[in-house]
mmCIF file of C-alpha atoms in Angstrom:
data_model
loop_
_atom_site.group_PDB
_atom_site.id
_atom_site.type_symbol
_atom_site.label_atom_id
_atom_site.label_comp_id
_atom_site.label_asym_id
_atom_site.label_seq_id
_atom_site.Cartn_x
_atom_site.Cartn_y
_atom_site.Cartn_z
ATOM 1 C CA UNK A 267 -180.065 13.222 53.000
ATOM 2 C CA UNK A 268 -178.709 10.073 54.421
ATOM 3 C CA UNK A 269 -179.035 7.696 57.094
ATOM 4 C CA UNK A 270 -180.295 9.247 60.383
ATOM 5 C CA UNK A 271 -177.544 8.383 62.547
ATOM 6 C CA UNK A 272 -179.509 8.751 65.969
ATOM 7 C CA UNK A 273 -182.279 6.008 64.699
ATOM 8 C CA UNK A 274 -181.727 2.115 65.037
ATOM 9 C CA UNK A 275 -181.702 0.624 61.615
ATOM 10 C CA UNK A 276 -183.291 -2.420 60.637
ATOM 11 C CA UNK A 277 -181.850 -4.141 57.430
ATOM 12 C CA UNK A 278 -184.410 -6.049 55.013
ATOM 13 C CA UNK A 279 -182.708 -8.650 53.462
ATOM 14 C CA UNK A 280 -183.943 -11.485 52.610
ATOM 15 C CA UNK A 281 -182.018 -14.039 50.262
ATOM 16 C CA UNK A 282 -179.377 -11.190 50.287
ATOM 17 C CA UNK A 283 -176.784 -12.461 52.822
ATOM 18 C CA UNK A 284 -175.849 -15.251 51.357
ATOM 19 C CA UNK A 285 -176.918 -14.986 47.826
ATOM 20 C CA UNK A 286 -175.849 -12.450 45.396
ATOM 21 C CA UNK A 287 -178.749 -9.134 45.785
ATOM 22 C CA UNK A 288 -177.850 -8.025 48.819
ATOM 23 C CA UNK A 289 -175.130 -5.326 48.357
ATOM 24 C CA UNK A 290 -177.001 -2.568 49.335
ATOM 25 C CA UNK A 291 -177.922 -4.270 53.300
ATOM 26 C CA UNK A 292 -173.949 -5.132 53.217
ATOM 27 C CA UNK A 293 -172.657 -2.241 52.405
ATOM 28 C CA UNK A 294 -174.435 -0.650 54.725
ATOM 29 C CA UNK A 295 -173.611 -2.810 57.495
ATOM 30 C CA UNK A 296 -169.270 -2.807 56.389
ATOM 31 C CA UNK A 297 -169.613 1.058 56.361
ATOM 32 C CA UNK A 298 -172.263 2.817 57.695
ATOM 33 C CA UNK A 299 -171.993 4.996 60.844
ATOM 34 C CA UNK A 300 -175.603 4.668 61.705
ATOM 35 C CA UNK A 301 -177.258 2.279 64.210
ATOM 36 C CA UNK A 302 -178.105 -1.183 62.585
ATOM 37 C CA UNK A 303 -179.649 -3.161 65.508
ATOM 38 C CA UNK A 304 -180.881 -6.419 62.742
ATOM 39 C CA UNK A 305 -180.933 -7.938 59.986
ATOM 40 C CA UNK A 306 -183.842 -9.564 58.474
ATOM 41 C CA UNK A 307 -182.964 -12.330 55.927
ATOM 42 C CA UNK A 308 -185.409 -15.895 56.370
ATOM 43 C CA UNK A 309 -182.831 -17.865 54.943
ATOM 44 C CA UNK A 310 -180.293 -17.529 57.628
ATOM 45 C CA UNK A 311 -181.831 -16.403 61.353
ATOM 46 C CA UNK A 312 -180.104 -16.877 64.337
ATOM 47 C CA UNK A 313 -176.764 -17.499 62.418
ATOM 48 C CA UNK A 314 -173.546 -15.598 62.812
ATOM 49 C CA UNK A 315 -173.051 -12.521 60.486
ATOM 50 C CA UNK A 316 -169.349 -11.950 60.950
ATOM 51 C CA UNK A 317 -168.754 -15.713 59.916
ATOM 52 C CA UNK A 318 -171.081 -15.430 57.242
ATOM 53 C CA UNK A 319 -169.939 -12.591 55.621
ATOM 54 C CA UNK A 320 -166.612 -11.278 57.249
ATOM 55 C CA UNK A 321 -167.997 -8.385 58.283
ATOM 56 C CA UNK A 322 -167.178 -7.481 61.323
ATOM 57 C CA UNK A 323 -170.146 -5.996 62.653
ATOM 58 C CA UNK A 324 -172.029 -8.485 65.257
ATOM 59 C CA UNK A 325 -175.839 -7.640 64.391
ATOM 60 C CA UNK A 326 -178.296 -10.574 64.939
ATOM 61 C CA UNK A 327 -180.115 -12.205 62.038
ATOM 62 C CA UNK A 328 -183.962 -13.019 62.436
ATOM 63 C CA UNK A 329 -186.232 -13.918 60.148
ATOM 64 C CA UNK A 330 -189.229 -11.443 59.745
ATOM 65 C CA UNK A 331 -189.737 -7.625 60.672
ATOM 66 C CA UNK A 332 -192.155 -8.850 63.633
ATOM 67 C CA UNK A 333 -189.020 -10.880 64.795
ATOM 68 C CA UNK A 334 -187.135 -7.799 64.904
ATOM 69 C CA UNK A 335 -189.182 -5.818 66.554
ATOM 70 C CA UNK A 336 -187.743 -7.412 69.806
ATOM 71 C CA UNK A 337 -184.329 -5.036 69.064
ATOM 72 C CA UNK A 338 -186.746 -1.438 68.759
ATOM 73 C CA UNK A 339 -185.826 -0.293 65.070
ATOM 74 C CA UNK A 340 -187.258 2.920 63.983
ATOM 75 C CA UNK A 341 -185.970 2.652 60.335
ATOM 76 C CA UNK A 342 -186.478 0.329 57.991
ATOM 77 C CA UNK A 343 -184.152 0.014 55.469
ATOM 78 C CA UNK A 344 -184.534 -2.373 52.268
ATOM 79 C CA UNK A 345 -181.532 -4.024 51.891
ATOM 80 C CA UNK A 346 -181.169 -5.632 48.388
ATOM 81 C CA UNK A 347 -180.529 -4.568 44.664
ATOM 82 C CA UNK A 348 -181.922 -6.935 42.267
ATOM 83 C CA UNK A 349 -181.270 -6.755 38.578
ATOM 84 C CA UNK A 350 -183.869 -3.860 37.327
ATOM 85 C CA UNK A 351 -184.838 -2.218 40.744
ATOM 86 C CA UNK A 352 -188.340 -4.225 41.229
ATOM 87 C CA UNK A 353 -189.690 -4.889 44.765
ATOM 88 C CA UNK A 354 -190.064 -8.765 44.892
ATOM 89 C CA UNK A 355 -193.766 -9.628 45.717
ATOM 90 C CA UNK A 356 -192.571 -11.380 49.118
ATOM 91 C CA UNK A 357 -190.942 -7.919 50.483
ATOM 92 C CA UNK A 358 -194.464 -6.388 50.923
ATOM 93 C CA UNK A 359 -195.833 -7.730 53.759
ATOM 94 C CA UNK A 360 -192.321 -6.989 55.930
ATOM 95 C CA UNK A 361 -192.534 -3.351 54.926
ATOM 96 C CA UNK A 362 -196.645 -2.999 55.385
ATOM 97 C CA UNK A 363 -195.557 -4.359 59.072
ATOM 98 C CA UNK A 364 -192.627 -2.250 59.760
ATOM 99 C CA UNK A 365 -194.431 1.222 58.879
ATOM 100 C CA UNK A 366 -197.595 -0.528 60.828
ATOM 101 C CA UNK A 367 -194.991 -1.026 63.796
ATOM 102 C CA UNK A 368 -194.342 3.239 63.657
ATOM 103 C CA UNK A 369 -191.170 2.644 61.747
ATOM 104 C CA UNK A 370 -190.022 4.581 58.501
ATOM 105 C CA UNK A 371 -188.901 3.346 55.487
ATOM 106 C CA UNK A 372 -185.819 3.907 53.484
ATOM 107 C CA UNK A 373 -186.173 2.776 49.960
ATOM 108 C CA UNK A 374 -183.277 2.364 47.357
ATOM 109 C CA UNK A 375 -184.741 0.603 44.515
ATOM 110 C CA UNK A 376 -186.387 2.477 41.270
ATOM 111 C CA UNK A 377 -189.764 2.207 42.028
ATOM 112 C CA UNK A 378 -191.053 4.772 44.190
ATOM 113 C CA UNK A 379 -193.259 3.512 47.071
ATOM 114 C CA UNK A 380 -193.714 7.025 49.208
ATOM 115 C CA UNK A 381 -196.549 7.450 46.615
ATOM 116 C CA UNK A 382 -198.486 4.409 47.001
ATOM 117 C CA UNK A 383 -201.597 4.871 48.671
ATOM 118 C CA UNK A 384 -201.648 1.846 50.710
ATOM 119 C CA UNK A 385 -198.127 2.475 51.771
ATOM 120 C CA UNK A 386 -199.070 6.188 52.639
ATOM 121 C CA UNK A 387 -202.087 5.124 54.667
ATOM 122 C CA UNK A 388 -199.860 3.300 56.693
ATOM 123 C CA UNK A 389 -197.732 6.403 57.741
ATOM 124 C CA UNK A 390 -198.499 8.236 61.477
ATOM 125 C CA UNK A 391 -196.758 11.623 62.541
ATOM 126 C CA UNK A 392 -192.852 11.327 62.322
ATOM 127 C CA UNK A 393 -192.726 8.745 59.921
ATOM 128 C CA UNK A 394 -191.590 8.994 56.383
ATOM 129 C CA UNK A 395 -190.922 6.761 53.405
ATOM 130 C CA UNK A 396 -187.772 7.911 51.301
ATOM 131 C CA UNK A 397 -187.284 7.274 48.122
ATOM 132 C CA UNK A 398 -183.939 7.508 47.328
ATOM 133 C CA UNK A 399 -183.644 7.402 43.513
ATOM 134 C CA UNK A 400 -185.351 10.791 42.675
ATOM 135 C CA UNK A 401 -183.221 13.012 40.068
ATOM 136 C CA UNK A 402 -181.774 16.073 41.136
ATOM 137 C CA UNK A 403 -182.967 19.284 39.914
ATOM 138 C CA UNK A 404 -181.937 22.036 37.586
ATOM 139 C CA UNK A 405 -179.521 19.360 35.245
ATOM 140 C CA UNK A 406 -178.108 20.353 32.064
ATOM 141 C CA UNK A 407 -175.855 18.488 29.668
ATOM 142 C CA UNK A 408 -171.943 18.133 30.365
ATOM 143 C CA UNK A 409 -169.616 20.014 28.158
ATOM 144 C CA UNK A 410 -166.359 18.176 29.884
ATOM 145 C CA UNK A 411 -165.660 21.087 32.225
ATOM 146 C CA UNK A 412 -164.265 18.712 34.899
ATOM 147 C CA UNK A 413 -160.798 18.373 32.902
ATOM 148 C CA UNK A 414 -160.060 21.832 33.918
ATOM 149 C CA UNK A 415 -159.959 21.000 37.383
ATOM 150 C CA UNK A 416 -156.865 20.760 39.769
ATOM 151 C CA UNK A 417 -157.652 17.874 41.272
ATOM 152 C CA UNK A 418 -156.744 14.126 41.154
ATOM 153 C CA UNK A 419 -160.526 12.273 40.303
ATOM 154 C CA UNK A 420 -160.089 8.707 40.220
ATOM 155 C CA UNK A 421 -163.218 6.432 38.810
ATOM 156 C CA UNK A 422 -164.041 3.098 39.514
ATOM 157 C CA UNK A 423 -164.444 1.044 36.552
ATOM 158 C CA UNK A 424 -165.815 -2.868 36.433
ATOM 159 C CA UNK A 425 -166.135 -6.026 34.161
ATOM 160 C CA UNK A 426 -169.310 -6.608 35.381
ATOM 161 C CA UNK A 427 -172.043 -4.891 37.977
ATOM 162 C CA UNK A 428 -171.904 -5.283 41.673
ATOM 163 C CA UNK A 429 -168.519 -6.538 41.686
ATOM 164 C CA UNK A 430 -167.063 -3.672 44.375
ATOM 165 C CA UNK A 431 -166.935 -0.350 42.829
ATOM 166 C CA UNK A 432 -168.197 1.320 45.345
ATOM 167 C CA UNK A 433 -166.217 -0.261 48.010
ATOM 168 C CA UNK A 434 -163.034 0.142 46.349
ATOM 169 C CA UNK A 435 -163.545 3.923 45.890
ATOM 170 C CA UNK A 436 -164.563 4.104 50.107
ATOM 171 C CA UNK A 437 -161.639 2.443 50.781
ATOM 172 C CA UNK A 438 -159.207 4.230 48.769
ATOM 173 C CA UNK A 439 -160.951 7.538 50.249
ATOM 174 C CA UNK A 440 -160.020 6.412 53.290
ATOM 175 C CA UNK A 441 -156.874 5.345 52.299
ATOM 176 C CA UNK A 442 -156.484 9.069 51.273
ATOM 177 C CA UNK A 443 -157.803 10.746 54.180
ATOM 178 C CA UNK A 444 -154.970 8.818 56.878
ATOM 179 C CA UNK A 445 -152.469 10.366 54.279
ATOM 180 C CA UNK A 446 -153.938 13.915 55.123
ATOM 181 C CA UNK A 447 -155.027 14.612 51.507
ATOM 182 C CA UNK A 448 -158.577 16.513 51.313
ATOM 183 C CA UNK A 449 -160.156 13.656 50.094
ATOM 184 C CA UNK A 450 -163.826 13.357 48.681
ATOM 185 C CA UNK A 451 -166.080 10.239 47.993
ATOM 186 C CA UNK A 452 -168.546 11.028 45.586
ATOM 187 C CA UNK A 453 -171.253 8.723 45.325
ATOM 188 C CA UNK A 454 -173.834 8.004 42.280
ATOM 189 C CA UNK A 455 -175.757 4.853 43.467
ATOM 190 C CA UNK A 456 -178.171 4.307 46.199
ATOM 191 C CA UNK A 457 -176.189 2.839 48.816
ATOM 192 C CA UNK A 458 -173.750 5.644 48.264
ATOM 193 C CA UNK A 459 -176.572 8.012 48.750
ATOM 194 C CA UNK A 460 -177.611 6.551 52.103
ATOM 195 C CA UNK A 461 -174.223 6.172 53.380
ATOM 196 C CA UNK A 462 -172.707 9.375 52.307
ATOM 197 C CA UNK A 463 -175.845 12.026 51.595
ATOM 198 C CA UNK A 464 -174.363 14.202 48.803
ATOM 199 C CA UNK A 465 -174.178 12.850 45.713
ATOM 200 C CA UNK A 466 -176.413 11.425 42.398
ATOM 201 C CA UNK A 467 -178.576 8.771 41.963
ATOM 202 C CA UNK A 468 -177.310 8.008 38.383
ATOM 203 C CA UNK A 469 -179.204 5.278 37.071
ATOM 204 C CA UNK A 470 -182.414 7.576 38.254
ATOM 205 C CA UNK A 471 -181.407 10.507 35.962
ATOM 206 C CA UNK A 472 -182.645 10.632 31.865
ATOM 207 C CA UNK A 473 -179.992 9.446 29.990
ATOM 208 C CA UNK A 474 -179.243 13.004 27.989
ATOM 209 C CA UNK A 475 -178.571 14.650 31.630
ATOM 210 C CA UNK A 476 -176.608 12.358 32.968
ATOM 211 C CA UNK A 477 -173.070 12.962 32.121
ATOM 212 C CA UNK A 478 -174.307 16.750 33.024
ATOM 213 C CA UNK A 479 -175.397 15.253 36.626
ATOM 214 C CA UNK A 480 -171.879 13.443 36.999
ATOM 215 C CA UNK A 481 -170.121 17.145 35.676
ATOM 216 C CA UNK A 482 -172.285 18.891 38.183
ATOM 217 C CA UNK A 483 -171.213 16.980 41.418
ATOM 218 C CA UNK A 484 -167.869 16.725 40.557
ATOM 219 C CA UNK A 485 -167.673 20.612 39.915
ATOM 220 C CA UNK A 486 -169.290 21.050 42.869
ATOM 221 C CA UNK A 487 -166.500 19.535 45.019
ATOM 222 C CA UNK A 488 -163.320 19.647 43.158
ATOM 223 C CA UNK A 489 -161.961 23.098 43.608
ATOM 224 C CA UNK A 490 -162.134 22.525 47.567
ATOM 225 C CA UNK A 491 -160.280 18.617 47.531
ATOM 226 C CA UNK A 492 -156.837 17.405 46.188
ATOM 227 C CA UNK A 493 -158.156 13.838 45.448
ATOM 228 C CA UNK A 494 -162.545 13.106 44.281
ATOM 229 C CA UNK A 495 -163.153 9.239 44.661
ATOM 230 C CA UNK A 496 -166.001 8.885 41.896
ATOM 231 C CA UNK A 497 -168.078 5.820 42.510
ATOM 232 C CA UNK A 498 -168.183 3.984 39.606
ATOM 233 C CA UNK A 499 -171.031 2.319 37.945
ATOM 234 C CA UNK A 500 -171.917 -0.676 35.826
ATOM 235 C CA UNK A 501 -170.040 -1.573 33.028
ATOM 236 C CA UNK A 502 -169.097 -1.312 29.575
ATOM 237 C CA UNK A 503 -168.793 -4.787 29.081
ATOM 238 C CA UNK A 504 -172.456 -5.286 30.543
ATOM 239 C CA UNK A 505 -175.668 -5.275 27.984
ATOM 240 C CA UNK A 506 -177.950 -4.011 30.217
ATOM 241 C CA UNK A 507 -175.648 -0.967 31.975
ATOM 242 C CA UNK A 508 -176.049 2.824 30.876
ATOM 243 C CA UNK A 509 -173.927 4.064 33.616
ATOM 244 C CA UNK A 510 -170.515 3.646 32.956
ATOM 245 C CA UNK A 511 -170.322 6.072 29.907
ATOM 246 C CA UNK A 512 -171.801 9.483 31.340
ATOM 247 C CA UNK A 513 -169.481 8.695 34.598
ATOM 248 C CA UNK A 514 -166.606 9.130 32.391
ATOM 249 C CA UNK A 515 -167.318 11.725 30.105
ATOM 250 C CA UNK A 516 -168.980 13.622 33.614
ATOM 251 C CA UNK A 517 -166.069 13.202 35.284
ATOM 252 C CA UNK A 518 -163.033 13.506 33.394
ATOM 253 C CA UNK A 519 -160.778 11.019 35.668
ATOM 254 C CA UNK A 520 -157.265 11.620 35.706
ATOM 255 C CA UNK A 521 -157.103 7.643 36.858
ATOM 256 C CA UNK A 522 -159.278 4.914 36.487
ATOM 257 C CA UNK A 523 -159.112 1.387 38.608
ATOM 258 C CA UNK A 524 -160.347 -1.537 37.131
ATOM 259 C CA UNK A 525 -162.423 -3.593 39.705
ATOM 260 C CA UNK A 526 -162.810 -7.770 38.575
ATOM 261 C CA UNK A 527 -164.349 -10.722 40.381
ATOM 262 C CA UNK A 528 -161.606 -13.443 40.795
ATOM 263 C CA UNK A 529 -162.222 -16.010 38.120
ATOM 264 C CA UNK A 530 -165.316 -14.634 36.662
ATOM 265 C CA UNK A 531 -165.547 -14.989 32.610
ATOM 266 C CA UNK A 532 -168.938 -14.043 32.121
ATOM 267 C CA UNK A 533 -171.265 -11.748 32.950
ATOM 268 C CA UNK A 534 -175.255 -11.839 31.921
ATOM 269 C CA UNK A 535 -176.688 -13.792 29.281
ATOM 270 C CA UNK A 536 -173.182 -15.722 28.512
ATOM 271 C CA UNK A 537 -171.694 -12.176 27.554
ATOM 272 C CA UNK A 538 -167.519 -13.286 27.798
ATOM 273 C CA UNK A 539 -165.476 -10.927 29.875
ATOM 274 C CA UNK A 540 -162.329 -10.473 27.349
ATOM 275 C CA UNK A 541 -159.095 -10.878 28.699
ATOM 276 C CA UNK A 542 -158.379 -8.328 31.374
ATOM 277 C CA UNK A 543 -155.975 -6.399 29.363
ATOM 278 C CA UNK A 544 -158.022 -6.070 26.411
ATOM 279 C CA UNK A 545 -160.926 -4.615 29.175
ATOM 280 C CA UNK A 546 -158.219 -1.754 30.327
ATOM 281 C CA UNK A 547 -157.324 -0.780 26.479
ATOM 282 C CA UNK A 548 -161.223 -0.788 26.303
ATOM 283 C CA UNK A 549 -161.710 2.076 29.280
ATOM 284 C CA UNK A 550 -158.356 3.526 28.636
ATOM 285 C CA UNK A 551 -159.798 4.148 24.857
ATOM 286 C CA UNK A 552 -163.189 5.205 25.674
ATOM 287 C CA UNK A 553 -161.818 7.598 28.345
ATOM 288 C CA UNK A 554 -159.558 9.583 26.234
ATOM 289 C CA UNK A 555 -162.293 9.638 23.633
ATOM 290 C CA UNK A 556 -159.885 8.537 20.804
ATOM 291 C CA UNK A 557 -157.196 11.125 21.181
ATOM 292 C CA UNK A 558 -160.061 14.177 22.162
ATOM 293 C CA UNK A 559 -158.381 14.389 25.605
ATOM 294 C CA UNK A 560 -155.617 13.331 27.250
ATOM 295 C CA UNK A 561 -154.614 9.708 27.868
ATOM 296 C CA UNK A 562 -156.411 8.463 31.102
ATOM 297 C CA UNK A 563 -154.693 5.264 32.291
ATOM 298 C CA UNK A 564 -156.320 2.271 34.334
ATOM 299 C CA UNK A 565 -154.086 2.820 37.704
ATOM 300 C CA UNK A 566 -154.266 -0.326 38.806
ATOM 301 C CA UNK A 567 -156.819 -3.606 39.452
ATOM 302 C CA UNK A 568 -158.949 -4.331 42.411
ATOM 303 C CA UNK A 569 -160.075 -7.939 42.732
ATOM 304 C CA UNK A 570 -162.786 -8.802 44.241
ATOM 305 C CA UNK A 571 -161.158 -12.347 46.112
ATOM 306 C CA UNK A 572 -164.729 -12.944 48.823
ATOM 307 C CA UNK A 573 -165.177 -15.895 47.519
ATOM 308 C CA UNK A 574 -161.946 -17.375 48.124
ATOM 309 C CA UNK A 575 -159.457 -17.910 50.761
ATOM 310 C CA UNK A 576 -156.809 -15.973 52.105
ATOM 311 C CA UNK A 577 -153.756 -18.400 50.176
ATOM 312 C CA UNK A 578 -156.520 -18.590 47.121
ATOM 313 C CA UNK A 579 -156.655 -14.709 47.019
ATOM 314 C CA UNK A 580 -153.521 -13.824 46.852
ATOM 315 C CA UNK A 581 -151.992 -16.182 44.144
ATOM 316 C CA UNK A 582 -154.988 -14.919 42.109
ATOM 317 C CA UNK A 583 -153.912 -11.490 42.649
ATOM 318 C CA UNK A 584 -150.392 -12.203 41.740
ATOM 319 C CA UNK A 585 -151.334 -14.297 38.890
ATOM 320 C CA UNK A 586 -153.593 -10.813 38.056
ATOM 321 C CA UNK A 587 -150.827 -8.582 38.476
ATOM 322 C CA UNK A 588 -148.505 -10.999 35.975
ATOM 323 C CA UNK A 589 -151.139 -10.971 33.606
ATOM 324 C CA UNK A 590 -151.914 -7.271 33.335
ATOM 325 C CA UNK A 591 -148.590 -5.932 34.533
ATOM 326 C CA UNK A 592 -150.363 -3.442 36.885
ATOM 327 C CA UNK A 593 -150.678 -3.113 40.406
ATOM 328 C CA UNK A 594 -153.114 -5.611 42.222
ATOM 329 C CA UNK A 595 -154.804 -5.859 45.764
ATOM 330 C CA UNK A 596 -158.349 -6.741 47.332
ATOM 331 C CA UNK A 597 -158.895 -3.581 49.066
ATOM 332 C CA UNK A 598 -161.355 -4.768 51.319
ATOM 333 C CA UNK A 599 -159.585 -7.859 52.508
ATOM 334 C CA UNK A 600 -155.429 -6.121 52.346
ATOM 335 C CA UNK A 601 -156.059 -2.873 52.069
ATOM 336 C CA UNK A 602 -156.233 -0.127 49.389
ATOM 337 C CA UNK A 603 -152.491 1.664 50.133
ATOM 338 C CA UNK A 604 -151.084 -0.575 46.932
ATOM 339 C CA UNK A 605 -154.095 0.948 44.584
ATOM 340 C CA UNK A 606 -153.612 4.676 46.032
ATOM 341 C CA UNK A 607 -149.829 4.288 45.392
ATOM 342 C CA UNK A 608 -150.673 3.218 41.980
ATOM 343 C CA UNK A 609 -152.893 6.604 41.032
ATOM 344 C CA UNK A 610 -150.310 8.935 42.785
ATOM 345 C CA UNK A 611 -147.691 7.237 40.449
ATOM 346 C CA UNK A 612 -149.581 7.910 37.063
#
């Protein structure tokens, strides 16, 4: 499943534009094919989205679902990923008056609300409430089966969460599809899910099944593609993250890119991000299991520059590139052609 792409999307995300929970309702508005008519965020209606977030996608910014009703969504999509997958106690009454208003309701975050029975009381004929972090069927555990596959499967790995993952691996599928390669993103997150339809929700499945999950997809797909863009997950570096391990023993990459937030030193609780070589020995290490399998080498870095300017970004990913002696480039903002160069190198 994945976004209906003859419905008009309404995008719930309130203290998510401008603050830091909203990569889901972003994402979705950089990438998605589908419809998005609003989006609903208190802290910032009637401004400019483009200017606010570069994204150039002109959707106007009101305050409430009953403001957005004005612009005839049928779907209403919840935009934002806090830390732990909780509904905040201030989403409810926007998403009681959307499926009031005859609208569905796509939900990414880990508790289930298509089983509520307030919510469900709510629903009329043709509307649904989809949940989208449900665990696949029929999983068993890996037994790294992925290695013997032909093709090129390149994993995004990260310092820290939410720092671009899953962009970088859309943009270097893309990157790989204008080259005419039979390219494949394969995504294991929520917004993935929406955007793209096939894939895992990762964080969703029990932790002895999920390198099996990651095995399974990539399986699936990589007999029939020269090049599998594996969304990447969390991170090792992270105390609260689960994710990154399975993705790597599930997947076997042949390459790995390192995404990093320009500047960033930290991630939760005062954890230190070490320096960013010592972070690629770390994956490079963990990925070839200690001499188990064969080397797997961290391709290159994408930096996550947003929060700087055009002359700021690029001296940080110069200063990145002397640092780590590796190929650097924001994908997003320069494109990913220097980080697909990189992987068809190694």
């Amino acid at each position: 499943m994945r976004l209906p792409l003859n419905q008009r999307i309404a995008i719930l995300l309130h203290e998510g534009i401008k603050g830091t929970r909203g990569k889901t309702g972003l994402s979705l508005l950089r990438y998605s094919e589908a419809p998005i008519v609003v989006a609903i965020d208190r802290e910032c209606p009637g401004q400019s989205l483009p200017e606010l977030t570069g994204i150039r996608r002109d959707v106007p910014i009101v305050a409430s679902v009953s403001a957005a009703l004005e612009y005839k969504p049928q779907v209403l999509v919840i935009g934002i990923a806090p830390l732990g997958g909780v509904l905040p106690d201030d989403y409810w009454h926007d998403i009681k008056d959307a499926l009031a208003a005859g609208m569905s309701l796509v939900n990414g975050l880990h508790a289930p609300l298509s089983t509520i029975p307030d919510l469900k009381a709510l629903l009329k004929p043709g509307q649904m409430i989809w949940d989208v972090r449900k665990e696949p069927p029929n999983l068993g555990v890996a037994a790294a089966m992925a290695r013997t596959l032909p093709c090129r499967r390149v994993l995004t790995v990260g310092t820290d969460m939410a720092v671009g993952k899953m962009s970088t691996s859309l943009e270097l599928h893309w990157a790989s599809k204008l080259r005419g390669w039979r390219s494949k993103f394969l995504p294991t997150g929520q917004t993935g899910l929406m955007l793209e339809g096939d894939g895992i929700p990762l964080d969703a499945v029990r932790v002895d099944f999920a390198a099996g999950a990651v095995e399974q997809m990539v399986m699936r797909y990589g007999k029939n593609y020269d090049i599998l863009h594996i969304e990447g997950q969390g991170s090792l570096l992270h105390p609260s993250s689960t994710a990154t391990l399975p993705l790597i023993r599930g997947s076997q990459p042949t390459q790995m890119i390192l995404v990093h937030r320009a500047g960033q030193t930290e991630v939760a609780d005062g954890v230190l991000i070490p320096p960013l070589i010592d972070v690629i020995k770390l994956y490079e290490t963990v990925a070839s299991a200690g001499g188990a399998y064969p080397k797997v080498p961290v391709a290159a870095i994408a930096l996550n520059t947003r929060h700087l300017n055009e002359v700021e970004a690029k001296a940080a990913i110069a200063q990145t590139e002397a640092e780590t002696g590796l190929p650097c480039t924001d994908p997003i903002r320069f494109g990913a052609d220097k980080l697909l160069d990189a992987v068809m190198q190694k």
